[in-house]
Amino acid sequence: MRYLITGGAGFIGSHLAEHLLASGHEVVALDDLSTGTLDNLSTVSNHGAFRFVRGSVTDVAAIESAMAGVDAVFHMAAAVGVFTILDKTLDSLRTNLHGTENMLEAARKRDVPILVASTSEIYGKNTAHGLTEDADRIIGSPLKNRWSYAEAKALDETFAYLYSQEHDLRTVIVRPFNTVGPRQTGRYGMVVPRFVTQALAGQPITVFGDGQQTRCFCHVLDVVPALVALLSDSSAYGQVFNLGSTEQTTISQLAERVISATGSSSTIVKIPYEEAYGDGYEDMQRRIPDCTKAFDQVGFSPRRTLDDIIAAVIADRRVRVGR
Ligand SMILES: NC(=O)c1ccc[n+]([C@@H]2O[C@H](COP(=O)([O-])OP(=O)(O)OC[C@H]3O[C@@H](n4cnc5c(N)ncnc54)[C@H](O)[C@@H]3O)[C@@H](O)[C@H]2O)c1
């Protein structure tokens, strides 16, 4: 199979590229390198079955070039990270909305299956214990820029669903919950690499809000095989799947665990949301998935613990210091 991965130079996309190449497939990566890097692709860039196309999912000519001979598409490209969304809200909205519609249309023209990466953010402020795929969305005002990522991703899902309904396009939607691991950067707001980088530098660990918000972190190497299994499974088409871990931690506990695992002398400093993100920022107190559906469909069951994840991110960040 020849797979196109949009966002292939990103954190999840580059692990997916490695996984597919190791399984004997060809991979084309389309990426504009806005948050991804060529460094993420250093393990695959010389592989004979790999091709990189620098370009945007908002550029139909770049998509056409990348789609040549492709049998299936992983649409992972997006403007991500709270800092990115708040700094470049309009550009991010365009990428996350028009980019996805472009990729669905390109897949429809060639009648190839496509997996669309959505996000747990679409659940917004719904703090139910164990969010199932049909849980309600509780979203703040559309005039709060913070919600534009969730709004765009929700519309992406609707686009994908309607392409499957009205064009018989083979689509799968996934909602990752806080996927973490080597290569993820803290630069755009991701909390685990941000804390690890601060701890390794002996700087204060900055917890935004009261630190009591609960999250579940899942290792990227547990998520990637599930993406492949879902796109290969025709009975998954037209459906949506949560992908995440159910091991819970508060953000304050996470900071403490990072300090202990790094042996750092860092202190923990709490910063009010308004100071970190500007006035009117809203967050959700709890974000816990129910992944029964993905387990029933493809046996999705994350093996790696939060301690494994923290250890992997520390090892990765240590190697990257100075690069
Ligand atoms: N990591 C997580 O916790 C998480 C959680 C939920 C959803 N997701 C989704 O998974 C996907 C991958 O995220 P990630 O964590 O690997 O982030 P990432 O930033 O590492 O990857 C996104 C990639 O898309 C590229 N990109 C951005 N705009 C583009 C454009 N216009 N054209 C082409 N490429 C573009 C970036 O350069 C980057 O390489 C995204 O769709 C994201 O919304 C991730």
mmCIF file of C-alpha atoms and ligand atoms in Angstrom:
data_model
loop_
_atom_site.group_PDB
_atom_site.id
_atom_site.type_symbol
_atom_site.label_atom_id
_atom_site.label_comp_id
_atom_site.label_asym_id
_atom_site.label_seq_id
_atom_site.Cartn_x
_atom_site.Cartn_y
_atom_site.Cartn_z
ATOM 1 C CA MET A 1 0.000 0.000 0.000
ATOM 2 C CA ARG A 2 1.041 3.578 -0.585
ATOM 3 C CA TYR A 3 -0.157 5.808 2.259
ATOM 4 C CA LEU A 4 -0.294 9.582 2.332
ATOM 5 C CA ILE A 5 0.181 11.083 5.794
ATOM 6 C CA THR A 6 -0.697 14.765 5.968
ATOM 7 C CA GLY A 7 1.179 16.274 8.901
ATOM 8 C CA GLY A 8 3.734 13.500 8.378
ATOM 9 C CA ALA A 9 6.579 15.603 9.818
ATOM 10 C CA GLY A 10 4.648 16.097 13.047
ATOM 11 C CA PHE A 11 4.765 14.183 16.286
ATOM 12 C CA ILE A 12 2.119 11.496 15.625
ATOM 13 C CA GLY A 13 2.591 11.585 11.833
ATOM 14 C CA SER A 14 6.315 10.786 12.002
ATOM 15 C CA HIS A 15 5.731 7.785 14.291
ATOM 16 C CA LEU A 16 3.004 6.623 11.938
ATOM 17 C CA ALA A 17 5.411 6.951 8.961
ATOM 18 C CA GLU A 18 8.000 4.817 10.768
ATOM 19 C CA HIS A 19 5.396 2.201 11.626
ATOM 20 C CA LEU A 20 4.053 1.938 8.064
ATOM 21 C CA LEU A 21 7.514 1.773 6.467
ATOM 22 C CA ALA A 22 8.555 -0.925 8.947
ATOM 23 C CA SER A 23 5.462 -2.890 7.873
ATOM 24 C CA GLY A 24 6.624 -2.788 4.236
ATOM 25 C CA HIS A 25 4.388 0.013 2.938
ATOM 26 C CA GLU A 26 5.244 3.137 0.944
ATOM 27 C CA VAL A 27 4.706 6.507 2.606
ATOM 28 C CA VAL A 28 4.263 10.020 1.262
ATOM 29 C CA ALA A 29 4.324 12.798 3.872
ATOM 30 C CA LEU A 30 2.713 16.165 3.083
ATOM 31 C CA ASP A 31 3.634 18.841 5.597
ATOM 32 C CA ASP A 32 4.180 22.608 5.639
ATOM 33 C CA LEU A 33 6.612 22.294 8.574
ATOM 34 C CA SER A 34 4.676 24.841 10.632
ATOM 35 C CA THR A 35 4.899 22.812 13.852
ATOM 36 C CA GLY A 36 6.504 19.662 12.434
ATOM 37 C CA THR A 37 10.201 19.356 11.551
ATOM 38 C CA LEU A 38 12.408 17.442 9.129
ATOM 39 C CA ASP A 39 14.309 16.299 12.209
ATOM 40 C CA ASN A 40 11.230 14.254 13.176
ATOM 41 C CA LEU A 41 11.698 12.378 9.871
ATOM 42 C CA SER A 42 15.438 11.756 10.231
ATOM 43 C CA THR A 43 14.913 8.013 10.784
ATOM 44 C CA VAL A 44 12.902 7.620 7.554
ATOM 45 C CA SER A 45 14.066 10.368 5.181
ATOM 46 C CA ASN A 46 16.578 8.095 3.407
ATOM 47 C CA HIS A 47 14.179 5.164 3.170
ATOM 48 C CA GLY A 48 13.597 4.166 -0.476
ATOM 49 C CA ALA A 49 9.829 3.891 0.055
ATOM 50 C CA PHE A 50 9.477 7.351 1.595
ATOM 51 C CA ARG A 51 8.733 10.659 -0.155
ATOM 52 C CA PHE A 52 8.343 14.082 1.437
ATOM 53 C CA VAL A 53 6.243 16.839 -0.114
ATOM 54 C CA ARG A 54 6.559 20.252 1.475
ATOM 55 C CA GLY A 55 3.245 22.004 1.115
ATOM 56 C CA SER A 56 -0.029 22.877 2.738
ATOM 57 C CA VAL A 57 -3.338 21.035 2.932
ATOM 58 C CA THR A 58 -4.865 24.381 2.011
ATOM 59 C CA ASP A 59 -3.047 24.235 -1.379
ATOM 60 C CA VAL A 60 -4.869 22.022 -3.870
ATOM 61 C CA ALA A 61 -1.790 21.778 -6.176
ATOM 62 C CA ALA A 62 0.367 20.448 -3.320
ATOM 63 C CA ILE A 63 -2.352 17.938 -2.426
ATOM 64 C CA GLU A 64 -2.558 16.758 -6.057
ATOM 65 C CA SER A 65 1.206 16.201 -6.145
ATOM 66 C CA ALA A 66 1.168 14.286 -2.857
ATOM 67 C CA MET A 67 -1.861 12.149 -3.787
ATOM 68 C CA ALA A 68 -0.229 10.539 -6.879
ATOM 69 C CA GLY A 69 -0.691 6.763 -6.701
ATOM 70 C CA VAL A 70 -1.894 6.853 -3.089
ATOM 71 C CA ASP A 71 -4.109 3.987 -1.824
ATOM 72 C CA ALA A 72 -5.204 5.484 1.526
ATOM 73 C CA VAL A 73 -4.839 8.704 3.512
ATOM 74 C CA PHE A 74 -4.136 9.542 7.149
ATOM 75 C CA HIS A 75 -5.174 13.170 7.544
ATOM 76 C CA MET A 76 -3.158 14.244 10.590
ATOM 77 C CA ALA A 77 -2.184 17.799 9.534
ATOM 78 C CA ALA A 78 -3.672 20.511 11.701
ATOM 79 C CA ALA A 79 -2.806 23.686 13.510
ATOM 80 C CA VAL A 80 -2.407 22.339 17.059
ATOM 81 C CA GLY A 81 -1.480 23.495 20.561
ATOM 82 C CA VAL A 82 -3.183 26.164 22.631
ATOM 83 C CA PHE A 83 -0.384 28.672 21.954
ATOM 84 C CA THR A 84 -0.708 28.174 18.175
ATOM 85 C CA ILE A 85 -4.482 28.510 18.224
ATOM 86 C CA LEU A 86 -4.414 31.671 20.354
ATOM 87 C CA ASP A 87 -1.521 33.268 18.408
ATOM 88 C CA LYS A 88 -2.786 32.509 14.880
ATOM 89 C CA THR A 89 -6.467 31.895 15.299
ATOM 90 C CA LEU A 90 -7.686 32.727 11.790
ATOM 91 C CA ASP A 91 -4.909 30.846 9.970
ATOM 92 C CA SER A 92 -5.458 27.877 12.267
ATOM 93 C CA LEU A 93 -9.181 27.871 11.573
ATOM 94 C CA ARG A 94 -8.510 27.889 7.817
ATOM 95 C CA THR A 95 -6.064 24.982 8.034
ATOM 96 C CA ASN A 96 -8.310 22.950 10.296
ATOM 97 C CA LEU A 97 -11.489 23.550 8.309
ATOM 98 C CA HIS A 98 -10.539 24.037 4.636
ATOM 99 C CA GLY A 99 -7.549 21.674 4.855
ATOM 100 C CA THR A 100 -9.804 18.817 5.939
ATOM 101 C CA GLU A 101 -12.435 19.544 3.325
ATOM 102 C CA ASN A 102 -9.679 19.602 0.669
ATOM 103 C CA MET A 103 -8.357 16.217 1.812
ATOM 104 C CA LEU A 104 -11.831 14.668 1.869
ATOM 105 C CA GLU A 105 -12.480 15.952 -1.631
ATOM 106 C CA ALA A 106 -9.103 14.633 -2.869
ATOM 107 C CA ALA A 107 -9.878 11.215 -1.343
ATOM 108 C CA ARG A 108 -13.358 11.236 -2.905
ATOM 109 C CA LYS A 109 -11.985 11.999 -6.371
ATOM 110 C CA ARG A 110 -9.718 8.924 -6.179
ATOM 111 C CA ASP A 111 -12.113 6.825 -4.097
ATOM 112 C CA VAL A 112 -9.481 6.016 -1.461
ATOM 113 C CA PRO A 113 -10.196 5.552 2.261
ATOM 114 C CA ILE A 114 -9.259 8.376 4.634
ATOM 115 C CA LEU A 115 -8.773 8.580 8.397
ATOM 116 C CA VAL A 116 -9.469 12.031 9.848
ATOM 117 C CA ALA A 117 -7.764 12.999 13.110
ATOM 118 C CA SER A 118 -10.260 14.838 15.276
ATOM 119 C CA THR A 119 -9.688 15.429 18.998
ATOM 120 C CA SER A 120 -11.076 14.933 22.497
ATOM 121 C CA GLU A 121 -11.323 18.734 22.576
ATOM 122 C CA ILE A 122 -14.627 18.456 20.741
ATOM 123 C CA TYR A 123 -16.227 17.319 24.056
ATOM 124 C CA GLY A 124 -15.352 20.757 25.448
ATOM 125 C CA LYS A 125 -16.419 21.230 29.062
ATOM 126 C CA ASN A 126 -18.231 17.893 29.371
ATOM 127 C CA THR A 127 -16.495 16.405 32.436
ATOM 128 C CA ALA A 128 -18.307 13.049 32.473
ATOM 129 C CA HIS A 129 -16.311 10.145 33.854
ATOM 130 C CA GLY A 130 -15.588 8.102 30.755
ATOM 131 C CA LEU A 131 -16.657 10.106 27.694
ATOM 132 C CA THR A 132 -18.250 7.858 25.099
ATOM 133 C CA GLU A 133 -18.328 8.796 21.422
ATOM 134 C CA ASP A 134 -21.978 9.892 21.585
ATOM 135 C CA ALA A 135 -21.454 12.194 24.619
ATOM 136 C CA ASP A 136 -22.731 15.748 24.313
ATOM 137 C CA ARG A 137 -20.417 18.592 23.436
ATOM 138 C CA ILE A 138 -20.343 21.477 25.942
ATOM 139 C CA ILE A 139 -18.566 24.335 24.242
ATOM 140 C CA GLY A 140 -18.083 27.969 25.209
ATOM 141 C CA SER A 141 -18.878 30.995 23.105
ATOM 142 C CA PRO A 142 -17.779 30.910 19.443
ATOM 143 C CA LEU A 143 -16.273 34.330 20.098
ATOM 144 C CA LYS A 144 -13.792 32.817 22.562
ATOM 145 C CA ASN A 145 -10.813 32.012 20.331
ATOM 146 C CA ARG A 146 -9.885 29.096 22.523
ATOM 147 C CA TRP A 147 -12.847 27.088 21.224
ATOM 148 C CA SER A 148 -12.088 27.585 17.524
ATOM 149 C CA TYR A 149 -9.931 24.433 17.436
ATOM 150 C CA ALA A 150 -12.762 22.318 18.870
ATOM 151 C CA GLU A 151 -15.293 23.975 16.565
ATOM 152 C CA ALA A 152 -13.184 23.311 13.447
ATOM 153 C CA LYS A 153 -12.496 19.702 14.417
ATOM 154 C CA ALA A 154 -16.182 19.083 15.112
ATOM 155 C CA LEU A 155 -17.069 20.417 11.671
ATOM 156 C CA ASP A 156 -14.305 18.225 10.198
ATOM 157 C CA GLU A 157 -16.100 15.262 11.712
ATOM 158 C CA THR A 158 -19.379 16.372 10.204
ATOM 159 C CA PHE A 159 -17.695 16.841 6.812
ATOM 160 C CA ALA A 160 -16.171 13.359 7.012
ATOM 161 C CA TYR A 161 -19.454 11.836 8.100
ATOM 162 C CA LEU A 162 -21.392 13.509 5.286
ATOM 163 C CA TYR A 163 -18.795 12.444 2.696
ATOM 164 C CA SER A 164 -19.330 8.872 3.880
ATOM 165 C CA GLN A 165 -23.128 9.274 3.831
ATOM 166 C CA GLU A 166 -23.539 11.150 0.574
ATOM 167 C CA HIS A 167 -20.503 10.002 -1.468
ATOM 168 C CA ASP A 168 -19.893 6.532 0.026
ATOM 169 C CA LEU A 169 -16.384 7.729 0.900
ATOM 170 C CA ARG A 170 -14.619 5.302 3.228
ATOM 171 C CA THR A 171 -13.911 7.529 6.235
ATOM 172 C CA VAL A 172 -12.826 6.818 9.820
ATOM 173 C CA ILE A 173 -12.733 9.537 12.471
ATOM 174 C CA VAL A 174 -10.521 9.239 15.554
ATOM 175 C CA ARG A 175 -10.529 11.402 18.683
ATOM 176 C CA PRO A 176 -7.131 11.152 20.379
ATOM 177 C CA PHE A 177 -6.995 12.119 24.082
ATOM 178 C CA ASN A 178 -3.642 13.699 25.072
ATOM 179 C CA THR A 179 -1.250 11.596 23.032
ATOM 180 C CA VAL A 180 2.334 11.951 24.259
ATOM 181 C CA GLY A 181 5.799 10.534 23.604
ATOM 182 C CA PRO A 182 9.179 11.193 22.037
ATOM 183 C CA ARG A 183 9.351 14.089 19.534
ATOM 184 C CA GLN A 184 6.401 15.982 20.973
ATOM 185 C CA THR A 185 7.491 19.527 21.695
ATOM 186 C CA GLY A 186 6.291 21.730 24.531
ATOM 187 C CA ARG A 187 6.705 24.835 22.367
ATOM 188 C CA TYR A 188 3.029 25.013 21.416
ATOM 189 C CA GLY A 189 1.615 24.271 24.861
ATOM 190 C CA MET A 190 1.750 20.464 25.250
ATOM 191 C CA VAL A 191 2.083 19.884 28.956
ATOM 192 C CA VAL A 192 4.281 16.777 29.369
ATOM 193 C CA PRO A 193 7.240 17.889 27.190
ATOM 194 C CA ARG A 194 6.886 21.411 28.610
ATOM 195 C CA PHE A 195 7.197 20.137 32.198
ATOM 196 C CA VAL A 196 10.067 17.786 31.315
ATOM 197 C CA THR A 197 11.984 20.568 29.537
ATOM 198 C CA GLN A 198 11.508 22.879 32.529
ATOM 199 C CA ALA A 199 12.551 20.140 34.986
ATOM 200 C CA LEU A 200 15.697 19.232 33.027
ATOM 201 C CA ALA A 201 16.687 22.912 32.923
ATOM 202 C CA GLY A 202 16.065 23.277 36.676
ATOM 203 C CA GLN A 203 13.502 25.984 35.955
ATOM 204 C CA PRO A 204 10.219 26.341 37.847
ATOM 205 C CA ILE A 205 7.508 24.026 36.505
ATOM 206 C CA THR A 206 4.621 26.252 35.498
ATOM 207 C CA VAL A 207 1.228 24.714 36.223
ATOM 208 C CA PHE A 208 -1.570 26.692 34.584
ATOM 209 C CA GLY A 209 -4.752 27.005 36.680
ATOM 210 C CA ASP A 210 -5.132 25.289 40.077
ATOM 211 C CA GLY A 211 -3.460 22.056 38.957
ATOM 212 C CA GLN A 212 -6.489 19.981 39.996
ATOM 213 C CA GLN A 213 -7.633 19.396 36.399
ATOM 214 C CA THR A 214 -7.552 15.677 35.531
ATOM 215 C CA ARG A 215 -6.136 14.260 32.298
ATOM 216 C CA CYS A 216 -5.229 10.857 30.839
ATOM 217 C CA PHE A 217 -2.033 10.575 28.793
ATOM 218 C CA CYS A 218 -1.535 7.882 26.183
ATOM 219 C CA HIS A 219 1.763 6.809 24.599
ATOM 220 C CA VAL A 220 1.975 7.522 20.864
ATOM 221 C CA LEU A 221 3.243 3.987 20.235
ATOM 222 C CA ASP A 222 -0.046 2.636 21.622
ATOM 223 C CA VAL A 223 -2.087 4.988 19.424
ATOM 224 C CA VAL A 224 -0.302 4.458 16.074
ATOM 225 C CA PRO A 225 -1.154 0.744 15.564
ATOM 226 C CA ALA A 226 -4.799 1.558 16.327
ATOM 227 C CA LEU A 227 -4.845 4.229 13.591
ATOM 228 C CA VAL A 228 -3.577 1.677 11.078
ATOM 229 C CA ALA A 229 -5.953 -1.039 12.247
ATOM 230 C CA LEU A 230 -8.962 1.291 12.025
ATOM 231 C CA LEU A 231 -8.184 2.531 8.514
ATOM 232 C CA SER A 232 -7.675 -1.083 7.384
ATOM 233 C CA ASP A 233 -11.011 -2.234 8.809
ATOM 234 C CA SER A 234 -13.927 -1.707 6.425
ATOM 235 C CA SER A 235 -16.451 -2.221 9.237
ATOM 236 C CA ALA A 236 -15.003 0.898 10.947
ATOM 237 C CA TYR A 237 -15.910 3.162 8.017
ATOM 238 C CA GLY A 238 -18.443 5.891 8.726
ATOM 239 C CA GLN A 239 -17.686 5.705 12.460
ATOM 240 C CA VAL A 240 -15.840 7.654 15.149
ATOM 241 C CA PHE A 241 -13.511 6.221 17.827
ATOM 242 C CA ASN A 242 -11.978 7.601 21.016
ATOM 243 C CA LEU A 243 -8.312 6.712 21.457
ATOM 244 C CA GLY A 244 -6.714 7.328 24.831
ATOM 245 C CA SER A 245 -5.592 5.946 28.141
ATOM 246 C CA THR A 246 -7.833 5.736 31.206
ATOM 247 C CA GLU A 247 -4.978 6.207 33.722
ATOM 248 C CA GLN A 248 -5.821 9.510 35.402
ATOM 249 C CA THR A 249 -3.591 12.175 36.877
ATOM 250 C CA THR A 250 -4.056 15.745 37.978
ATOM 251 C CA ILE A 251 -1.695 18.265 36.408
ATOM 252 C CA SER A 252 -0.149 18.991 39.835
ATOM 253 C CA GLN A 253 0.537 15.277 40.326
ATOM 254 C CA LEU A 254 2.026 15.175 36.840
ATOM 255 C CA ALA A 255 4.414 18.005 37.755
ATOM 256 C CA GLU A 256 5.455 16.135 40.920
ATOM 257 C CA ARG A 257 6.028 12.912 38.996
ATOM 258 C CA VAL A 258 8.161 14.724 36.413
ATOM 259 C CA ILE A 259 10.275 16.293 39.182
ATOM 260 C CA SER A 260 10.784 12.935 40.834
ATOM 261 C CA ALA A 261 11.590 11.097 37.571
ATOM 262 C CA THR A 262 14.138 13.725 36.483
ATOM 263 C CA GLY A 263 15.601 14.199 39.968
ATOM 264 C CA SER A 264 15.204 17.922 39.340
ATOM 265 C CA SER A 265 15.456 20.687 41.912
ATOM 266 C CA SER A 266 12.633 22.572 40.134
ATOM 267 C CA THR A 267 9.840 24.092 42.178
ATOM 268 C CA ILE A 268 6.179 24.134 41.084
ATOM 269 C CA VAL A 269 4.636 27.523 40.345
ATOM 270 C CA LYS A 270 0.918 27.974 39.697
ATOM 271 C CA ILE A 271 -0.002 30.552 37.079
ATOM 272 C CA PRO A 272 -3.617 31.719 36.676
ATOM 273 C CA TYR A 273 -5.128 30.904 33.281
ATOM 274 C CA GLU A 274 -5.597 34.610 32.468
ATOM 275 C CA GLU A 275 -1.868 35.175 32.909
ATOM 276 C CA ALA A 276 -0.917 32.120 30.832
ATOM 277 C CA TYR A 277 -3.446 32.459 28.031
ATOM 278 C CA GLY A 278 -5.089 35.883 28.355
ATOM 279 C CA ASP A 279 -8.478 37.013 29.624
ATOM 280 C CA GLY A 280 -11.510 34.761 29.479
ATOM 281 C CA TYR A 281 -9.674 31.462 28.983
ATOM 282 C CA GLU A 282 -11.793 28.431 29.854
ATOM 283 C CA ASP A 283 -10.498 24.942 30.563
ATOM 284 C CA MET A 284 -12.132 21.632 31.440
ATOM 285 C CA GLN A 285 -11.626 20.124 34.896
ATOM 286 C CA ARG A 286 -11.711 16.529 33.740
ATOM 287 C CA ARG A 287 -11.088 14.714 30.430
ATOM 288 C CA ILE A 288 -11.376 10.931 30.680
ATOM 289 C CA PRO A 289 -12.182 8.710 27.708
ATOM 290 C CA ASP A 290 -14.194 5.557 27.408
ATOM 291 C CA CYS A 291 -12.401 3.556 24.693
ATOM 292 C CA THR A 292 -14.596 0.461 24.767
ATOM 293 C CA LYS A 293 -15.624 1.045 21.172
ATOM 294 C CA ALA A 294 -12.028 1.033 19.841
ATOM 295 C CA PHE A 295 -11.269 -1.999 22.003
ATOM 296 C CA ASP A 296 -14.256 -3.894 20.583
ATOM 297 C CA GLN A 297 -13.391 -2.824 17.026
ATOM 298 C CA VAL A 298 -9.614 -3.369 16.852
ATOM 299 C CA GLY A 299 -8.535 -4.516 20.338
ATOM 300 C CA PHE A 300 -7.227 -1.051 21.299
ATOM 301 C CA SER A 301 -5.779 -1.347 24.814
ATOM 302 C CA PRO A 302 -2.846 0.932 25.731
ATOM 303 C CA ARG A 303 -0.005 -1.008 27.377
ATOM 304 C CA ARG A 304 2.271 1.838 28.419
ATOM 305 C CA THR A 305 1.768 3.631 31.754
ATOM 306 C CA LEU A 306 2.210 7.304 32.606
ATOM 307 C CA ASP A 307 5.566 6.424 34.192
ATOM 308 C CA ASP A 308 6.630 4.814 30.887
ATOM 309 C CA ILE A 309 5.536 7.956 29.045
ATOM 310 C CA ILE A 310 7.400 10.323 31.380
ATOM 311 C CA ALA A 311 10.554 8.173 31.112
ATOM 312 C CA ALA A 312 10.335 8.146 27.293
ATOM 313 C CA VAL A 313 9.855 11.927 27.090
ATOM 314 C CA ILE A 314 12.762 12.534 29.488
ATOM 315 C CA ALA A 315 15.074 10.301 27.402
ATOM 316 C CA ASP A 316 13.977 12.074 24.215
ATOM 317 C CA ARG A 317 14.394 15.581 25.644
ATOM 318 C CA ARG A 318 17.864 14.734 26.990
ATOM 319 C CA VAL A 319 18.985 13.713 23.492
ATOM 320 C CA ARG A 320 17.491 16.846 21.939
ATOM 321 C CA VAL A 321 19.085 19.355 24.309
ATOM 322 C CA GLY A 322 21.595 21.284 22.271
ATOM 323 C CA ARG A 323 20.200 20.188 18.891
HETATM 324 N N1 LIG B 1 -1.055 14.954 20.276
HETATM 325 C C1 LIG B 1 -2.259 14.976 20.807
HETATM 326 O O1 LIG B 1 -2.431 14.881 22.010
HETATM 327 C C2 LIG B 1 -3.496 15.086 19.938
HETATM 328 C C3 LIG B 1 -4.736 15.037 20.580
HETATM 329 C C4 LIG B 1 -5.878 15.158 19.811
HETATM 330 C C5 LIG B 1 -5.786 15.292 18.447
HETATM 331 N N2 LIG B 1 -4.582 15.328 17.840
HETATM 332 C C6 LIG B 1 -4.560 15.495 16.378
HETATM 333 O O2 LIG B 1 -3.583 14.648 15.810
HETATM 334 C C7 LIG B 1 -2.999 15.282 14.669
HETATM 335 C C8 LIG B 1 -1.487 15.292 14.797
HETATM 336 O O3 LIG B 1 -1.132 16.092 15.932
HETATM 337 P P1 LIG B 1 0.324 16.071 16.577
HETATM 338 O O4 LIG B 1 0.149 15.967 18.036
HETATM 339 O O5 LIG B 1 1.173 15.107 15.881
HETATM 340 O O6 LIG B 1 0.777 17.565 16.302
HETATM 341 P P2 LIG B 1 1.956 18.135 15.381
HETATM 342 O O7 LIG B 1 1.892 19.612 15.451
HETATM 343 O O8 LIG B 1 3.240 17.505 15.750
HETATM 344 O O9 LIG B 1 1.514 17.627 13.942
HETATM 345 C C9 LIG B 1 0.728 18.386 13.056
HETATM 346 C C10 LIG B 1 1.501 18.466 11.746
HETATM 347 O O10 LIG B 1 0.702 19.118 10.779
HETATM 348 C C11 LIG B 1 1.540 20.022 10.066
HETATM 349 N N3 LIG B 1 0.693 21.071 9.503
HETATM 350 C C12 LIG B 1 0.076 22.086 10.163
HETATM 351 N N4 LIG B 1 -0.605 22.842 9.298
HETATM 352 C C13 LIG B 1 -0.419 22.292 8.059
HETATM 353 C C14 LIG B 1 -0.863 22.618 6.768
HETATM 354 N N5 LIG B 1 -1.649 23.688 6.563
HETATM 355 N N6 LIG B 1 -0.496 21.834 5.751
HETATM 356 C C15 LIG B 1 0.307 20.755 5.932
HETATM 357 N N7 LIG B 1 0.768 20.403 7.161
HETATM 358 C C16 LIG B 1 0.402 21.159 8.198
HETATM 359 C C17 LIG B 1 2.534 20.527 11.085
HETATM 360 O O11 LIG B 1 3.707 21.081 10.514
HETATM 361 C C18 LIG B 1 2.810 19.255 11.868
HETATM 362 O O12 LIG B 1 3.870 18.524 11.297
HETATM 363 C C19 LIG B 1 -3.639 16.664 14.572
HETATM 364 O O13 LIG B 1 -4.696 16.611 13.644
HETATM 365 C C20 LIG B 1 -4.169 16.899 15.976
HETATM 366 O O14 LIG B 1 -5.280 17.774 15.958
HETATM 367 C C21 LIG B 1 -3.420 15.250 18.558
#
